Coordinates of C-alpha atoms and ligand atoms in Angstrom, one line a residue:
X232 CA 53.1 4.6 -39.7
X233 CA 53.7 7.6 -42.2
X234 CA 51.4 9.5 -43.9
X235 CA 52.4 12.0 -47.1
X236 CA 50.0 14.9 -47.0
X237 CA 50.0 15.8 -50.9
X238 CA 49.6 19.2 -51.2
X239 CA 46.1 20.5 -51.9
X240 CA 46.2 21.2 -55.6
X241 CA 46.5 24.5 -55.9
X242 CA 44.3 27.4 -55.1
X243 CA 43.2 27.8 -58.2
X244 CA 42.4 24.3 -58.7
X245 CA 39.9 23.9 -61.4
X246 CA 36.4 22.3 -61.3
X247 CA 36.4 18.9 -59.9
X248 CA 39.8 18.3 -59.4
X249 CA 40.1 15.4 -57.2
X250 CA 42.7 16.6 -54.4
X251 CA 45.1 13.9 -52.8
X252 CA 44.4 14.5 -49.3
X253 CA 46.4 11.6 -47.1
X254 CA 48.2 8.8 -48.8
X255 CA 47.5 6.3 -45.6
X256 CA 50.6 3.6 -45.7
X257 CA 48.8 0.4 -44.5
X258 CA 46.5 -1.9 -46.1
X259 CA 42.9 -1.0 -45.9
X260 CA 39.6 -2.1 -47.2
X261 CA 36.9 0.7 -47.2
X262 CA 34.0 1.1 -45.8
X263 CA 33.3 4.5 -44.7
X264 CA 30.7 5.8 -42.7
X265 CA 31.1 8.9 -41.5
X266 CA 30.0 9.2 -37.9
X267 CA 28.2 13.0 -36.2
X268 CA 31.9 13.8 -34.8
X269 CA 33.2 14.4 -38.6
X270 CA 35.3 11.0 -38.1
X271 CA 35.1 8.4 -40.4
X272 CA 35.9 4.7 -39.8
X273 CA 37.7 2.8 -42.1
X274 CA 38.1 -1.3 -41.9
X275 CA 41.1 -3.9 -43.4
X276 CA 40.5 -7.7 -43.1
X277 CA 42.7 -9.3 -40.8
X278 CA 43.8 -12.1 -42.4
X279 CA 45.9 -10.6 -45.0
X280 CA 49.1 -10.5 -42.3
X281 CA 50.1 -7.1 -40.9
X282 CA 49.2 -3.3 -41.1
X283 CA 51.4 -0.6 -40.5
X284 CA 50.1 0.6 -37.6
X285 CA 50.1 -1.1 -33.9
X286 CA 47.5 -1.9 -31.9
X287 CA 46.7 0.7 -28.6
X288 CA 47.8 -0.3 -25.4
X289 CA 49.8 -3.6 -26.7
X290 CA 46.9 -5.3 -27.4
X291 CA 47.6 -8.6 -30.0
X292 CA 45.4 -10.7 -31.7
X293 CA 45.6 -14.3 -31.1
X294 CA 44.3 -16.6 -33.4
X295 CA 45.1 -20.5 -34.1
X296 CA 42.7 -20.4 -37.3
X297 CA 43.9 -17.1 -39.2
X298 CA 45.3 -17.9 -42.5
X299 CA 48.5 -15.6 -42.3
X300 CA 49.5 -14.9 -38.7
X301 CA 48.5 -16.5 -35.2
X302 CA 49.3 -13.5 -33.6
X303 CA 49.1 -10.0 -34.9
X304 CA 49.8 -7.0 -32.7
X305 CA 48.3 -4.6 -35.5
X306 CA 45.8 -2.6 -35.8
X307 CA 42.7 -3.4 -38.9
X308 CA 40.3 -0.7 -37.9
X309 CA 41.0 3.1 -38.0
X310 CA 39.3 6.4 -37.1
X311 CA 40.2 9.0 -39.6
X312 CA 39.5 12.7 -38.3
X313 CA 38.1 14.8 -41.3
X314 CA 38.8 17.9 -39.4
X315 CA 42.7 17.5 -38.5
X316 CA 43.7 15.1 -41.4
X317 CA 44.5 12.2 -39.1
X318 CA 43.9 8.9 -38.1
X319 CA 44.4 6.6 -35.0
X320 CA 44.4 3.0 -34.4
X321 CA 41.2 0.9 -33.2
X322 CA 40.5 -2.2 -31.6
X323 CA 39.1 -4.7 -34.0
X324 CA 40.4 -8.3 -33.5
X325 CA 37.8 -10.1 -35.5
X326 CA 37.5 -10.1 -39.4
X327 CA 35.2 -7.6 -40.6
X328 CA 35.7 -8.6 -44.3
X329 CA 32.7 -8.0 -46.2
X330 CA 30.8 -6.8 -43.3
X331 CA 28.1 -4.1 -42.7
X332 CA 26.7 -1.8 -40.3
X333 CA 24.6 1.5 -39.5
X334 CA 24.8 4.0 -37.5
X335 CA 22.4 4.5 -34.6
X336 CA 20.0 6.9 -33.1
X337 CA 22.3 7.8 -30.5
X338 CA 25.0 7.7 -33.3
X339 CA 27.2 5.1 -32.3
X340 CA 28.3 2.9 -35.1
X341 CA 27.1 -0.8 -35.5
X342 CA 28.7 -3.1 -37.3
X343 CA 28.0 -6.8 -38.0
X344 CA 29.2 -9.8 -39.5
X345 CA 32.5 -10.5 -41.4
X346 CA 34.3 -13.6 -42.3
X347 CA 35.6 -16.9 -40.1
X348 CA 35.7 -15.5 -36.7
X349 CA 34.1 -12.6 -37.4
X350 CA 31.1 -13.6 -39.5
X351 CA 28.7 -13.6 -36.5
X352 CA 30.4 -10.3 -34.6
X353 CA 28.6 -7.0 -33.4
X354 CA 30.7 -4.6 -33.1
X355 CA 29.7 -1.4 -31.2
X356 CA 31.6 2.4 -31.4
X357 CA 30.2 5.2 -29.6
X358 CA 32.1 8.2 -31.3
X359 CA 33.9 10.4 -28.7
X360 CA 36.4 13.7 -29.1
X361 CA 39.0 11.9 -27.5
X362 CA 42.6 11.2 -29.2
X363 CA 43.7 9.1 -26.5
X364 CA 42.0 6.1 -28.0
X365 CA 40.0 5.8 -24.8
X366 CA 36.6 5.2 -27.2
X367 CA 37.1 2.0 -29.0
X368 CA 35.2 -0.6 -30.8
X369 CA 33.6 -2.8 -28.2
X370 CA 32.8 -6.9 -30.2
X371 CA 30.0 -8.6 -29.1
X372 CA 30.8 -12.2 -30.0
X373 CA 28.8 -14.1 -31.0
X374 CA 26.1 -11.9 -31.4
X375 CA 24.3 -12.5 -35.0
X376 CA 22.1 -15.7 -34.9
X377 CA 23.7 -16.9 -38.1
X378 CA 26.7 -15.9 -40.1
X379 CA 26.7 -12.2 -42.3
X380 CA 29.3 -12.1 -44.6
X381 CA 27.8 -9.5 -47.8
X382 CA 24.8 -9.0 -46.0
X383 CA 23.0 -5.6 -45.8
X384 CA 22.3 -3.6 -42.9
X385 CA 19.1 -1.3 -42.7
X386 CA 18.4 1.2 -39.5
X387 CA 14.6 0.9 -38.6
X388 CA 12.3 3.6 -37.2
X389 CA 12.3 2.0 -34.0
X390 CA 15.6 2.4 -33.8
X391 CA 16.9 -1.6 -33.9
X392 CA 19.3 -2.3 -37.5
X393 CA 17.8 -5.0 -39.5
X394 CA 20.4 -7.2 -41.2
X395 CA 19.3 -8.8 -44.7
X396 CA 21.1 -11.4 -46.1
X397 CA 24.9 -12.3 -47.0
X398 CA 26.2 -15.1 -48.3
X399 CA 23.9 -18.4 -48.1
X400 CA 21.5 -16.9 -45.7
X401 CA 18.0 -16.5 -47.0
X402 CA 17.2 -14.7 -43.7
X403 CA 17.2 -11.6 -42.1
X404 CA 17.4 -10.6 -38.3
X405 CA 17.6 -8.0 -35.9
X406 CA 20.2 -6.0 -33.6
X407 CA 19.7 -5.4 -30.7
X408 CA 17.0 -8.3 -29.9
X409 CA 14.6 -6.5 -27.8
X410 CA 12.4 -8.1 -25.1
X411 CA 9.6 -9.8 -26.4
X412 CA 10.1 -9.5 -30.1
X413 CA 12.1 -12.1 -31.8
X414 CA 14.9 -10.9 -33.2
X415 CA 15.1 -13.8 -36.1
X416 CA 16.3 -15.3 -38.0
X417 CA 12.9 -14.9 -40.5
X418 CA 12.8 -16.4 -43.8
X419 CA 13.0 -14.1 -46.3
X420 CA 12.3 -16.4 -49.9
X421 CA 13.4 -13.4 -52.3
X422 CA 16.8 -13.8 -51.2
X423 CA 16.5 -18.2 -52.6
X424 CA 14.4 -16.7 -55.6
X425 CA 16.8 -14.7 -56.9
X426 CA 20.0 -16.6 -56.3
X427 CA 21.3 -17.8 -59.9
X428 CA 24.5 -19.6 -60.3
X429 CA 27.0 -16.6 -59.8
X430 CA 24.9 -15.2 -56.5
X431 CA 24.2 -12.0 -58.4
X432 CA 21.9 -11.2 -55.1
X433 CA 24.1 -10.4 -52.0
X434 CA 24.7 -7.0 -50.9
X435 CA 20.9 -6.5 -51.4
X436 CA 20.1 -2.9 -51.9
X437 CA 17.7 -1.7 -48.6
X438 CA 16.0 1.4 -49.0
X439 CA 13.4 2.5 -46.0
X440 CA 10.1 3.1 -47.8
X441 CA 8.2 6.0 -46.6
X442 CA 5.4 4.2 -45.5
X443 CA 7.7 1.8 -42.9
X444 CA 8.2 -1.0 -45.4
X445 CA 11.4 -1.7 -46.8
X446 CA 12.2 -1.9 -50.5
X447 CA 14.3 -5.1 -51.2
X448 CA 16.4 -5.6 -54.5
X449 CA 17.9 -8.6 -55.2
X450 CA 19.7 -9.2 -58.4
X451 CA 17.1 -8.1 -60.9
X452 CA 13.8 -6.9 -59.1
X453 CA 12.8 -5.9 -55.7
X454 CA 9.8 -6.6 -53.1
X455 CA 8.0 -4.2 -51.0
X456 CA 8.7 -6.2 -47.5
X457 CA 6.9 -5.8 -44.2
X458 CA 9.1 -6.8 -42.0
X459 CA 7.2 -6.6 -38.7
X460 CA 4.7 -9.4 -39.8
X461 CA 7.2 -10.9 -42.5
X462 CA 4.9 -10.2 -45.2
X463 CA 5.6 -9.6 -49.0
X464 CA 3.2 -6.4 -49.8
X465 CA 4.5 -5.7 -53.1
X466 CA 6.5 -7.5 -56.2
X467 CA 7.9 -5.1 -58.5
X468 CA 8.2 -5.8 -62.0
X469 CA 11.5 -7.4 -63.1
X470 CA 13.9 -4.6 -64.1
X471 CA 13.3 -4.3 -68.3
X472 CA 17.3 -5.9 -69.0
X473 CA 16.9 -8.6 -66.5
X474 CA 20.8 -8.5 -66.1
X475 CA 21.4 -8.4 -62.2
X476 CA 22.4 -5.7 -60.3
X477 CA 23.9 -7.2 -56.9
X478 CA 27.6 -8.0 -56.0
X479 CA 29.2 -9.5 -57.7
X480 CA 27.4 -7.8 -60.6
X481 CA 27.7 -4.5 -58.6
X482 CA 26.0 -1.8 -59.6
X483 CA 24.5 0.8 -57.1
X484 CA 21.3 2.3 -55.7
X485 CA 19.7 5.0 -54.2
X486 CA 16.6 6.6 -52.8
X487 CA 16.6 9.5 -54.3
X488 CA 15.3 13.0 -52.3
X489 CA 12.4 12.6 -50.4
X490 CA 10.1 15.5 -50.5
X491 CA 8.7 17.3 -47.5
X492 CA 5.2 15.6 -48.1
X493 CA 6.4 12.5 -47.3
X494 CA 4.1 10.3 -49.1
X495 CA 6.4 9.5 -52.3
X496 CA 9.8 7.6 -52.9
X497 CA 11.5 6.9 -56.1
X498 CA 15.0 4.7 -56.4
X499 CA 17.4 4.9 -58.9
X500 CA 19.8 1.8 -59.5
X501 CA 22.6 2.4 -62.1
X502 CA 25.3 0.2 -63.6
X503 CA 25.9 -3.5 -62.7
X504 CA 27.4 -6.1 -65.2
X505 CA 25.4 -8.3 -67.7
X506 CA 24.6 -11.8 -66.4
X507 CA 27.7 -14.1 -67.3
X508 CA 29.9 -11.3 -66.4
X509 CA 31.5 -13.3 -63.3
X510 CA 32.1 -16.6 -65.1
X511 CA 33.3 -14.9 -68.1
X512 CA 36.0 -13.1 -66.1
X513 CA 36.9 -16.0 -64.0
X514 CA 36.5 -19.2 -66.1
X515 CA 37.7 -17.3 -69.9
X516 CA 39.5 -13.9 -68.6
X517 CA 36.9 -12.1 -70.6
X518 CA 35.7 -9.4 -69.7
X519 CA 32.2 -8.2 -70.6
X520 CA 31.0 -4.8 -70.9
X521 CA 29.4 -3.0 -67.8
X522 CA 25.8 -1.8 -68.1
X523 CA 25.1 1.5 -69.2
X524 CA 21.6 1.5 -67.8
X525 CA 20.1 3.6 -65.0
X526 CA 16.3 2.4 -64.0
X527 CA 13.9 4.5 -61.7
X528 CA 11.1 3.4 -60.3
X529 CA 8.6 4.7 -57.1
X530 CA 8.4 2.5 -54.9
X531 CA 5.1 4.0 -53.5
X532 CA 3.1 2.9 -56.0
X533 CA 0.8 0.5 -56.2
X534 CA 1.9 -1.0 -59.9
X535 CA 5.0 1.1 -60.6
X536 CA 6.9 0.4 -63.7
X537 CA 10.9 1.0 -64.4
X538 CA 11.7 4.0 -66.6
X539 CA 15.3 3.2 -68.0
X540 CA 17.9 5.9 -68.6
X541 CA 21.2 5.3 -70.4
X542 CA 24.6 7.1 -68.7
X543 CA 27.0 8.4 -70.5
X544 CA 29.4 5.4 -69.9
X545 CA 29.1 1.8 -68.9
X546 CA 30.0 1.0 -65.3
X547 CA 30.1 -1.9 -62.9
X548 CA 31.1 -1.1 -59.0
X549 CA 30.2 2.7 -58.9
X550 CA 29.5 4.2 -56.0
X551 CA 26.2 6.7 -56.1
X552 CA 26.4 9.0 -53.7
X553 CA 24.1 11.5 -52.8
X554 CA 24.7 15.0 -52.6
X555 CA 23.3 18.3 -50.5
X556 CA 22.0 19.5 -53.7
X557 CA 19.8 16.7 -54.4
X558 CA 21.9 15.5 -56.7
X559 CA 23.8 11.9 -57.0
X560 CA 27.3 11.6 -58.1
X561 CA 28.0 8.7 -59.4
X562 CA 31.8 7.9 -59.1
X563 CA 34.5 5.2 -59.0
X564 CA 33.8 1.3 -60.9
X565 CA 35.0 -0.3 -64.5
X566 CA 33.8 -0.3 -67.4
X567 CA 34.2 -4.0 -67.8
X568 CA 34.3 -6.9 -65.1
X569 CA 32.3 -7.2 -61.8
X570 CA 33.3 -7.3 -58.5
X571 CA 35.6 -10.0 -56.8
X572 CA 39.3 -10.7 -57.5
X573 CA 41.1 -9.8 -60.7
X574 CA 37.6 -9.5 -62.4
X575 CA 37.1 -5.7 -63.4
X576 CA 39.2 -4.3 -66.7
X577 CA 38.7 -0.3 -68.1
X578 CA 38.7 1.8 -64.8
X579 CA 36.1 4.5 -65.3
X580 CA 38.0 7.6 -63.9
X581 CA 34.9 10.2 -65.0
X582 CA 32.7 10.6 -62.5
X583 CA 29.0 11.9 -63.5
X584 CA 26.9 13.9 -61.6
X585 CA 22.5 13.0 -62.1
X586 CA 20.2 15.5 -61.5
X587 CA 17.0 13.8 -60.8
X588 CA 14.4 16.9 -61.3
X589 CA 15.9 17.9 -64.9
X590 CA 14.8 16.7 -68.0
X591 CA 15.7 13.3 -69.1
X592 CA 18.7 13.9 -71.8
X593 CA 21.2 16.5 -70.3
X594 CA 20.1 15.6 -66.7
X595 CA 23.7 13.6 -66.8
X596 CA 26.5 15.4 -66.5
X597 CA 30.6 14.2 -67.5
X598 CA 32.9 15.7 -64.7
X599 CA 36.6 15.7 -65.1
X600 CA 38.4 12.3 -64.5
X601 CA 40.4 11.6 -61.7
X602 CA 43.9 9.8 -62.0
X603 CA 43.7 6.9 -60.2
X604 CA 41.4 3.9 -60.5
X605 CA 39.1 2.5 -57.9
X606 CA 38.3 -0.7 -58.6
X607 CA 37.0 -3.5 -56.5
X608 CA 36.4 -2.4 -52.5
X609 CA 37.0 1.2 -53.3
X610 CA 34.0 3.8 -51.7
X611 CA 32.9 6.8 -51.5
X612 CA 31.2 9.1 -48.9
X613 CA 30.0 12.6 -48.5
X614 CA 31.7 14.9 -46.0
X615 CA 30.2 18.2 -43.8
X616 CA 31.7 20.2 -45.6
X617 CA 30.6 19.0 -49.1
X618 CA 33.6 17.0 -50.2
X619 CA 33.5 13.3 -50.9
X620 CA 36.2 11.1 -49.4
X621 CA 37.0 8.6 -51.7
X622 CA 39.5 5.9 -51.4
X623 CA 40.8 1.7 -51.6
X624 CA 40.8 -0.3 -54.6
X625 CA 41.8 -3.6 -55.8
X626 CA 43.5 -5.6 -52.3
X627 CA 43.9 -8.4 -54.6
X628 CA 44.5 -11.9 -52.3
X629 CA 47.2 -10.3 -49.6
X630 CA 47.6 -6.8 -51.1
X631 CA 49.6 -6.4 -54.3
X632 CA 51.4 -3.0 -54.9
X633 CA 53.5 -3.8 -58.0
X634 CA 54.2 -5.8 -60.7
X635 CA 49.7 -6.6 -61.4
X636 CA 47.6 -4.8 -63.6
X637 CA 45.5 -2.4 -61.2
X638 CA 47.6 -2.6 -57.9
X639 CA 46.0 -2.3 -54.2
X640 CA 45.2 1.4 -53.8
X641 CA 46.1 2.8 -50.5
X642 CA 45.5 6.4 -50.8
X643 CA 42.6 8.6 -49.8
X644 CA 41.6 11.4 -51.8
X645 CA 38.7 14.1 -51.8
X646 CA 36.8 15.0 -54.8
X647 CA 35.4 18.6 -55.3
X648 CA 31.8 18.7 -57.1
X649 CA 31.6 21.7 -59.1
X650 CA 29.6 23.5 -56.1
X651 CA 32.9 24.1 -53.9
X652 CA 34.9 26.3 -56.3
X653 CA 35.6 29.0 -54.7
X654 CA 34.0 31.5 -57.5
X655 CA 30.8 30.9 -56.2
X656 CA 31.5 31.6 -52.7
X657 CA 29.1 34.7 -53.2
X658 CA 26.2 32.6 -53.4
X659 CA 27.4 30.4 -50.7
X660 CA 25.2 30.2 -47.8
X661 CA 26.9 30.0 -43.8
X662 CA 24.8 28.3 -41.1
X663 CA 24.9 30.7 -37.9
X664 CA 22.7 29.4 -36.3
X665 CA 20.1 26.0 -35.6
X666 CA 18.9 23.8 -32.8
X667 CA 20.6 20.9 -32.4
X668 CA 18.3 18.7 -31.7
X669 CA 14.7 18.5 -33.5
X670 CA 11.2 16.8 -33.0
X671 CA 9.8 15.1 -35.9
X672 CA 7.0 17.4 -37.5
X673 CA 7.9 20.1 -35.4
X674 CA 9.5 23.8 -37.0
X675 CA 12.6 24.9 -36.0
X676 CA 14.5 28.4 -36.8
X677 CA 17.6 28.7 -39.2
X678 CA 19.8 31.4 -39.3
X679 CA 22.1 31.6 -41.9
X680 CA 24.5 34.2 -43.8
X681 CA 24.4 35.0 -47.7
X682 CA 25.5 37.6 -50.3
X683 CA 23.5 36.9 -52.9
X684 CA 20.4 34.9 -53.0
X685 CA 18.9 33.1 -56.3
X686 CA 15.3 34.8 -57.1
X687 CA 14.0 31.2 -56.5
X688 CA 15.1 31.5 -52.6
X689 CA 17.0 28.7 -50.7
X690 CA 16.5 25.0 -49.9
X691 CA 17.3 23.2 -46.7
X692 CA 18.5 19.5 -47.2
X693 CA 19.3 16.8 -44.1
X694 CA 21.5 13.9 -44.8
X695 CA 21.9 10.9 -43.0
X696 CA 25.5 8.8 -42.4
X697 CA 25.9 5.9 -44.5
X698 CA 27.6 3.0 -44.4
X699 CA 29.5 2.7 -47.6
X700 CA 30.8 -0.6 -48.8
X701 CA 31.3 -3.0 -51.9
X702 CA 29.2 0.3 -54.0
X703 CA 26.4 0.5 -52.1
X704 CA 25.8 3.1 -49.2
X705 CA 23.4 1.9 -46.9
X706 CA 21.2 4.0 -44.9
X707 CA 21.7 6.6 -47.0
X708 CA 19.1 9.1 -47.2
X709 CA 18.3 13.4 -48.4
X710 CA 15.2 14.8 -47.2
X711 CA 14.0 18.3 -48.4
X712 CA 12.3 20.0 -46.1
X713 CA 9.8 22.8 -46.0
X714 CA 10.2 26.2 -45.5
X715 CA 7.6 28.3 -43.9
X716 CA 8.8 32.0 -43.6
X717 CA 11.9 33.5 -44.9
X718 CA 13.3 37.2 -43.2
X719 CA 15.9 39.1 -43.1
X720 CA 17.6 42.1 -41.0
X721 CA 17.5 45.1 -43.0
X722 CA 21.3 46.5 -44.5
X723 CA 22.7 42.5 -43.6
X724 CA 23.2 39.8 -45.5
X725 CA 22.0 37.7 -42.6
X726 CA 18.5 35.7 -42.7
X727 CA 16.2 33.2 -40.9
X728 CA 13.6 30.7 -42.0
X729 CA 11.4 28.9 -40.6
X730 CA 12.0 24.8 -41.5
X731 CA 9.5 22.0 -40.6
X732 CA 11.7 18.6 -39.8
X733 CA 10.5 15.3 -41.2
X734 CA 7.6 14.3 -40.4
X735 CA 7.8 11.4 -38.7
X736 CA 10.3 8.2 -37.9
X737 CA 9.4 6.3 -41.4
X738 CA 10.5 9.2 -43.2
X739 CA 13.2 9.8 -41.0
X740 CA 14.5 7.3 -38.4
X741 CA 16.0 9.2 -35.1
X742 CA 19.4 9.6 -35.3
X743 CA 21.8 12.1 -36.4
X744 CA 21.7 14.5 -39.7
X745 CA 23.5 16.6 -41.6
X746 CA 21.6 19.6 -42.9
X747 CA 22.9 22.1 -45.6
X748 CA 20.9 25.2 -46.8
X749 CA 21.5 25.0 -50.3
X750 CA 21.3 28.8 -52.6
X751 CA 21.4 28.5 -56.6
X752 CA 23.0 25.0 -56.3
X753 CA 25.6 25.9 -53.5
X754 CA 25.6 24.1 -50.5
X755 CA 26.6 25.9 -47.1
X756 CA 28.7 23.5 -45.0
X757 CA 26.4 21.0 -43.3
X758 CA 26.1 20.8 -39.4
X759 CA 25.4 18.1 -37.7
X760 CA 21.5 17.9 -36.0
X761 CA 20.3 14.9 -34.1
X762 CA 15.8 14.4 -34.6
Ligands
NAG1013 C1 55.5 0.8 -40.6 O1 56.4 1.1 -41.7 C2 57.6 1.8 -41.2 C3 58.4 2.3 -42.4 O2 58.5 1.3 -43.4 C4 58.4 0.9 -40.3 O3 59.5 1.5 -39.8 C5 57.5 0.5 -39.1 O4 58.1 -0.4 -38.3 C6 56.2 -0.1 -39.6 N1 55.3 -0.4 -38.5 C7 54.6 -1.5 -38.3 C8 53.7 -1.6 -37.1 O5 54.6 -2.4 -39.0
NAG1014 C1 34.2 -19.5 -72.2 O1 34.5 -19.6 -73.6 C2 33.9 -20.7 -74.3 C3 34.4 -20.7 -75.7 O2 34.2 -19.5 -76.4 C4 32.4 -20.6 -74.2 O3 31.8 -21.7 -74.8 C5 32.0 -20.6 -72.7 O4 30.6 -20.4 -72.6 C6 32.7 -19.5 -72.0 N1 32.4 -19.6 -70.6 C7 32.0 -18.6 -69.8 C8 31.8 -18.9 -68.4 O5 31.8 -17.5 -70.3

């Protein structure tokens, strides 16, 4: 195994300079969530022959059926420590290609599905501080009651993941199966309805509505689903380009910040690839422009209608990531192409930055481009500390580092949002203080330090872990919450406020959080809570 650290750029590294963090020397497919011990988890299929990196304790894989090696003593799965800048093996020995997952209430990472021998996997992690590789992934297998391979994973109030989806399966179902509720699979019709001849409707985008239902997107409109009695309570209007919006037409969605009232949730879905975009690239190597369209639409209520935005630039396979300011970053993708082998042309190396509360016009914003281009099964996720680790593009079929257009991309790197330049370290706020563990509804104190607070005081955000693949992070999720009393000591820069935490488990399912104070748009470093 080797690993160059690149130097961080430069001290005086200028606004949203993307800084090479580890260059990681073995193949890897992202998908990154980030897990409440600041350790992110990164997966590789395992049928594209070796890693660079062994297996713990010996351990081989043994499989008659894999493609390129019937036994593989490498490892597929790594931990990556934010905190130290290294990584150690894991345990994985079944495919996890095009998989998902969530993480839990009690944080432990769940992931299901994959390819061939994995496709019906669970795959269980319960993070630990150890190095010694004594926590490891613990497969279930079979667990899934049919095969999820691009499927979308959803964590529910009551604490169970729901899993929508994948390829061919017009069915969701549940993990764990609980005693005396079925755990599936349930039909689930919008999943046939919107299937068209490319399958422009796997990776559906999930978003948790605030009422308990769940807002399903599938290639070019959504449904408001209940799925405790299976039951369609809402069909949303067809978004105004009808081009689709699902892999392999990728484009990416979020829920943007929920307000402390709880009653009101918008989602914003950028970017994707006009309809022909797949068979143009595949049958006549032509490749069609991305969208350039954002719509927004809330989901709460009763006969919402889109309300289209253009960006800046066209892109297919962004990743929208949300960050402690309320903002979303939108980052990585082409500008031609969709998703899938050898299909995306024009990298789109500037990310943008989307304030949702400004006013429609300048509420996009052009940050500086990054060098290198992340393509297909690239990601993006947010760090503690207000970073966002992105990395992977392009495996191409068995990893191609030379001699092809837009090689396999190895490398990790971190990219800076305006907010952590160092100039503005004045109005930077430091956590000193907070419970770690909260009751929905309930107030809790904050302490925090500060130099220099706006006139229009400070916010407190909470962001939960997603699991980012294939340009869609699911289960991710900002709440703001309300502040009830701000005070300070007299002669110190030191201050406490009084926060409410969400309101309830629809709003915001048990598990763990980050929250941030945020001052003037600068967000202190995030600590981990757990409601
Ligand atoms: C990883 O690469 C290094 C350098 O090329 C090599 O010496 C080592 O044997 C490789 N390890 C594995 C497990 O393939
Ligand atoms: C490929 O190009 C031909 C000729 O221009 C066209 O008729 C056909 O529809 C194209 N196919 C796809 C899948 O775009």
């Amino acid at each position: 195994m080797e690993i160059f650290f690149l130097k961080l750029a430069n001290l005086l590294f200028t606004v949203n300079e993307h800084d090479a963090i580890a260059l990681v020397r073995h193949p890897i497919l992202l998908l990154l969530p980030l897990c409440h011990n600041d350790r992110v988890v990164i997966f590789d299929r395992t049928d594209f022959g070796r890693s660079n990196l062994s297996l713990p304790k010996g351990n081989c894989r043994h499989d008659p059926n894999d493609q390129a090696l019937k036994v593989d003593c490498t490892a597929h799965s790594i931990e990556y420590n934010v905190g130290t800048n290294t990584y150690r093996p894991l345990t994985i020995l079944t495919d996890t290609w095009c998989s998902s997952g969530t993480v839990n209430t009690d944080g432990f990472l769940i992931q299901t599905g994959g390819y061939n021998d994995g496709d019906r996997a669970v795959r269980v992690l319960r993070p630990c501080d150890e190095e010694d590789g004594k926590c490891d992934w613990d497969e279930i297998n079979p667990s899934l009651a049919v095969r999820r391979w691009y499927a979308t994973n959803q964590i529910l109030p009551d604490g169970r993941a729901i899993i929508i989806g994948g390829r061919r399966q017009f069915n969701y179902e549940f993990y764990p199966k609980s005693d005396g509720l079925s755990s599936g699979p349930f039909d689930l019709p919008l999943l046939r309805q919107t299937l068209d001849r490319e399958e422009n409707n796997i990776y559906p985008f999930v978003h948790l509505n605030v009422d308990g239902n769940l807002f399903i997107f599938a290639n070019n409109r959504a449904i408001l689903f209940d799925y405790t009695r299976n039951l369609v309570l809402r069909n949303y209007p067809v978004m105004p380009d009808g081009d689709p919006r699902n892999y392999p037409s990728s484009g990416s969605s979020v829920l943007l910040p929920l307000d402390p009232s709880g009653l009101e949730a918008e989602v914003m879905i950028c970017g994707g690839a006009p309809k022909g975009s797949y068979h143009s690239a595949q049958v006549n190597k032509t490749y069609l422009e991305a969208l350039k369209t954002c719509g927004r639409i809330k989901i709460t209520d009763e006969s919402p209608s889109w309300s289209m935005e253009t960006m800046p630039m066209a892109r297919v396979m962004g990743d929208m990531v949300l960050l402690p300011t309320g903002q979303v970053l939108i980052i990585n993708g082409a500008g031609a192409g969709t998703a899938g082998w050898e299909n995306g042309q024009n990298p789109v190396l500037s990310p943008v930055i989307y304030t949702p509360k400004a006013n429609v016009g300048p509420r996009f914003q052009i940050l500086q481009p990054s060098k290198t281009p992340r393509l297909y099964h690239s990601s993006a996720v947010l760090l503690r500390d207000g970073r966002i680790l992105v990395g992977g593009s392009n495996p191409h079929v068995g990893y191609e580092f030379s001699g092809v257009e837009y090689p396999t991309e190895l490398s990790l790197e971190a990219f800076l949002p305006d907010y952590m330049n160092s100039e503005y370290s004045k109005f930077r706020p430091k956590i000193l203080s907070s419970p770690s563990e909260l009751s929905h509804g309930t107030k809790f104190t904050l302490q925090f330090a500060l130099e220099i607070m706006s006139r229009r005081g400070v916010w407190v955000t909470m962001i939960a872990p997603a699991f980012s693949t294939h340009s869609f992070s699911m289960n991710q999720r900002l709440l703001l919450l309300e502040i009830s009393k701000v005070s300070t000591t007299e002669g110190t820069v030191e201050y406490e406020i009084e926060v409410t935490a969400p309101a309830n488990g629809f709003v915001a399912p048990s598990g763990y959080y980050m929250v941030f104070v945020v001052n003037a748009g600068i967000p202190s470093e995030g600590i981990w809570v757990h409601i």
